[in-house]
Coordinates of C-alpha atoms in Angstrom, one line a residue:
M18 CA 5.5 -9.8 17.1
T19 CA 1.9 -11.0 17.3
T20 CA -1.0 -9.7 15.2
S21 CA -2.3 -7.5 18.1
E22 CA 1.1 -5.8 18.4
L23 CA 1.3 -4.4 14.9
D24 CA 1.8 -0.7 15.3
G25 CA 3.7 2.3 14.0
P26 CA 3.8 6.0 13.7
R27 CA 0.6 7.9 13.1
L28 CA -0.4 11.4 12.0
A29 CA -3.8 13.0 12.9
P30 CA -5.8 14.8 10.3
A31 CA -4.3 18.2 9.4
A32 CA -7.8 19.8 9.6
G33 CA -8.2 18.5 13.2
G34 CA -11.2 16.6 14.6
A35 CA -12.2 13.1 13.8
P36 CA -10.7 11.6 10.6
K37 CA -12.9 11.0 7.6
Q38 CA -10.4 8.8 5.8
L39 CA -7.5 6.5 6.8
V40 CA -4.4 6.0 4.8
V41 CA -2.2 3.0 5.8
F42 CA 1.4 2.9 4.5
L43 CA 3.1 -0.5 4.0
H44 CA 6.9 -0.2 3.9
G45 CA 9.4 -2.2 2.0
Y46 CA 11.9 -4.9 3.0
G47 CA 14.4 -3.9 5.6
A48 CA 12.7 -0.6 6.5
D49 CA 10.0 0.1 9.1
G50 CA 7.0 2.2 9.6
N51 CA 9.1 5.4 10.0
D52 CA 10.2 5.1 6.3
L53 CA 6.9 6.1 4.8
I54 CA 5.0 8.2 7.4
A55 CA 6.6 11.4 5.9
L56 CA 4.4 10.8 2.8
G57 CA 1.5 11.6 5.1
R58 CA 3.0 15.0 5.8
E59 CA 3.4 15.7 2.1
W60 CA -0.2 14.6 1.4
A61 CA -1.8 16.4 4.3
P62 CA -2.7 19.5 2.3
L63 CA -4.4 17.4 -0.3
L64 CA -6.0 15.1 2.3
P65 CA -6.7 17.3 5.3
H66 CA -9.3 15.0 6.8
A67 CA -7.2 11.9 6.6
A68 CA -5.4 10.1 9.4
F69 CA -2.2 8.3 8.4
V70 CA -0.6 5.2 10.0
S71 CA 2.5 3.3 9.0
P72 CA 2.8 0.0 10.9
H73 CA 6.0 -1.8 11.3
A74 CA 6.0 -5.2 9.6
P75 CA 5.7 -8.2 11.9
E76 CA 9.1 -9.8 11.5
P77 CA 12.7 -8.7 12.1
C78 CA 14.5 -8.4 8.8
G79 CA 16.7 -11.4 8.0
M80 CA 19.3 -9.2 6.2
A81 CA 19.1 -5.8 8.0
P82 CA 19.7 -5.7 11.8
M83 CA 17.4 -2.7 12.4
G84 CA 14.7 -3.2 9.8
R85 CA 11.5 -5.3 9.5
Q86 CA 10.0 -7.5 6.8
W87 CA 6.5 -8.7 5.9
F88 CA 8.0 -12.0 4.8
D89 CA 11.4 -13.5 3.9
L90 CA 13.2 -12.1 0.9
S91 CA 13.2 -14.3 -2.2
M92 CA 14.7 -12.9 -5.3
G93 CA 12.6 -13.8 -8.3
D94 CA 10.8 -16.9 -7.0
M95 CA 7.2 -15.7 -7.2
S96 CA 5.8 -19.0 -5.7
I97 CA 7.8 -18.3 -2.5
I98 CA 6.8 -14.7 -2.5
A99 CA 3.2 -15.6 -2.9
A100 CA 3.4 -18.0 0.1
G101 CA 5.1 -15.3 2.1
V102 CA 2.3 -12.8 1.3
K103 CA -0.3 -15.3 2.2
R104 CA 1.4 -16.0 5.6
A105 CA 1.7 -12.3 6.4
A106 CA -1.8 -11.3 5.3
P107 CA -3.8 -12.2 8.4
A108 CA -1.8 -9.9 10.7
L109 CA -2.3 -7.0 8.3
D110 CA -6.0 -7.8 7.8
S111 CA -6.5 -7.8 11.6
F112 CA -4.6 -4.5 12.0
L113 CA -6.7 -2.8 9.3
D114 CA -9.9 -4.0 11.0
A115 CA -8.8 -2.8 14.4
E116 CA -7.5 0.6 13.0
L117 CA -10.8 1.2 11.2
E118 CA -12.7 0.5 14.3
R119 CA -10.4 2.7 16.4
Q120 CA -11.0 5.6 14.0
G121 CA -14.7 5.0 13.6
L122 CA -14.4 4.4 9.9
T123 CA -15.6 1.9 7.3
A124 CA -13.8 0.3 4.4
E125 CA -14.8 2.8 1.8
S126 CA -12.7 5.4 3.8
L127 CA -9.6 3.3 3.7
A128 CA -6.6 3.4 1.3
L129 CA -3.5 1.3 1.3
V130 CA -0.2 2.7 0.0
G131 CA 2.7 0.3 -0.4
F132 CA 6.3 0.5 -1.4
S133 CA 8.2 -2.6 -2.8
Q134 CA 7.4 -5.5 -0.6
G135 CA 4.6 -3.3 0.9
T136 CA 3.0 -3.0 -2.5
M137 CA 2.8 -6.8 -2.7
M138 CA 1.1 -6.8 0.6
A139 CA -1.2 -3.9 -0.3
L140 CA -2.4 -5.6 -3.5
A141 CA -2.8 -9.1 -1.9
V142 CA -4.7 -7.9 1.1
G143 CA -6.5 -5.0 -0.4
L144 CA -7.9 -7.0 -3.3
T145 CA -9.1 -9.9 -1.1
R146 CA -10.7 -8.2 1.9
Q147 CA -14.4 -8.8 2.1
A148 CA -14.9 -5.1 2.7
R149 CA -12.5 -3.6 0.1
P150 CA -10.7 -0.3 0.5
A151 CA -11.4 2.7 -1.6
A152 CA -8.0 2.7 -3.2
I153 CA -4.6 1.0 -3.5
V154 CA -1.4 2.9 -4.5
G155 CA 1.6 0.7 -5.2
Y156 CA 5.1 2.0 -5.7
S157 CA 8.0 -0.1 -7.1
G158 CA 6.3 -3.4 -6.4
A159 CA 4.7 -6.4 -8.0
L160 CA 1.6 -8.5 -8.0
A161 CA 2.5 -11.6 -6.0
T162 CA -0.8 -13.6 -6.4
M163 CA -4.0 -13.6 -8.4
E164 CA -5.9 -15.5 -5.7
G165 CA -9.2 -14.1 -4.4
L166 CA -9.5 -11.2 -6.8
P167 CA -12.8 -9.3 -6.7
P168 CA -15.3 -9.7 -9.6
P169 CA -14.7 -7.4 -12.6
G170 CA -15.7 -3.8 -11.9
E171 CA -16.0 -4.3 -8.1
G172 CA -12.4 -3.7 -6.9
P173 CA -10.8 -0.6 -5.4
A174 CA -9.2 2.1 -7.5
I175 CA -5.6 1.1 -8.2
L176 CA -2.6 3.2 -9.1
L177 CA 0.8 1.6 -9.9
V178 CA 4.0 3.7 -10.1
H179 CA 7.4 2.4 -11.0
G180 CA 10.8 3.8 -12.0
D181 CA 12.1 2.6 -15.3
M182 CA 15.6 2.3 -13.9
D183 CA 14.6 0.2 -10.9
E184 CA 17.5 -2.1 -10.1
V185 CA 15.6 -4.1 -7.4
I186 CA 12.2 -4.9 -8.9
P187 CA 12.3 -4.2 -12.7
V188 CA 9.6 -2.0 -14.2
E189 CA 8.4 -5.0 -16.1
A190 CA 6.8 -6.2 -12.8
M191 CA 4.5 -3.2 -12.9
T192 CA 3.6 -3.9 -16.5
M193 CA 2.8 -7.5 -15.7
A194 CA 0.7 -6.5 -12.7
R195 CA -1.4 -3.9 -14.6
E196 CA -2.0 -6.3 -17.5
A197 CA -3.0 -9.2 -15.2
L198 CA -5.3 -7.0 -13.2
G199 CA -6.8 -5.4 -16.3
Q200 CA -7.5 -8.8 -17.8
A201 CA -9.3 -9.7 -14.5
G202 CA -11.6 -6.7 -15.1
L203 CA -10.1 -4.3 -12.5
S204 CA -9.4 -0.7 -13.2
V205 CA -5.7 0.2 -13.0
Q206 CA -4.0 3.5 -13.6
W207 CA -0.2 3.5 -13.9
H208 CA 2.8 5.8 -14.3
V209 CA 6.4 5.1 -15.2
S210 CA 8.9 7.5 -13.5
R211 CA 11.6 8.1 -16.1
G212 CA 15.2 7.9 -14.9
I213 CA 14.1 6.7 -11.4
G214 CA 15.4 3.6 -9.6
H215 CA 13.9 1.9 -6.6
G216 CA 12.3 4.9 -5.1
I217 CA 9.6 7.5 -5.3
D218 CA 10.1 10.8 -7.2
G219 CA 8.2 14.0 -7.0
D220 CA 5.9 13.2 -9.9
G221 CA 5.0 9.8 -8.3
L222 CA 4.4 11.4 -5.0
R223 CA 2.1 14.1 -6.5
L224 CA 0.2 11.5 -8.6
G225 CA -0.4 9.3 -5.6
G226 CA -1.8 12.2 -3.5
E227 CA -4.1 13.4 -6.3
F228 CA -5.2 9.8 -6.9
L229 CA -6.2 9.4 -3.3
K230 CA -8.0 12.7 -3.2
Q231 CA -10.1 11.7 -6.1
A232 CA -10.7 8.2 -4.7
F233 CA -11.8 9.7 -1.3
A234 CA -14.0 12.5 -2.9
G235 CA -17.3 10.8 -1.9
T236 CA -16.3 10.3 1.7
L237 CA -16.7 14.0 2.6
I238 CA -20.3 14.3 1.4
A239 CA -21.8 12.7 4.5
G240 CA -19.1 13.7 7.0

């Protein structure tokens, strides 16, 4: 799949008319864009002016015949993960540029929401884009690289949510990410979902939607 072919399911704004915000979901390893688009239906009452899109990752999954991947799976080797994120970033960057143009929106109206491997992509791309998004929400993921972080106080709003029983990516990965980003001068909110494994519970879903509503609050003033 080439950069120009990145695509996936979409939801138009619940309020109708042209969107005033754009939320892009980035799925995990072995899934595809259909895995997260339902979050848009859950958040539509909170974000009635937002369009939602959930692109399929560019590569077929190496370990799941029907799924996709942003990069090859590597358990625990962050140098390989960082290289995979860097290799996949241009395709996602180009997709975001094209989608913003298609919707007639600018970067301050964009939010990235990732799960697992998608969170790694959301953080890596969202924090290094020249025109940074309004917000990043990362579920059950990790910070793959510290390269290209924005200056202190200039990054997007960030929320990290992780289950304390996660058997795939330990909750310590979230702790390490928020500490590293905080030390770099970026504002990070976080939540630990008690008794939750590698997934998103109701509290995490609610917090994510409310976080985006707050991050987008200024985009309705001029709309």
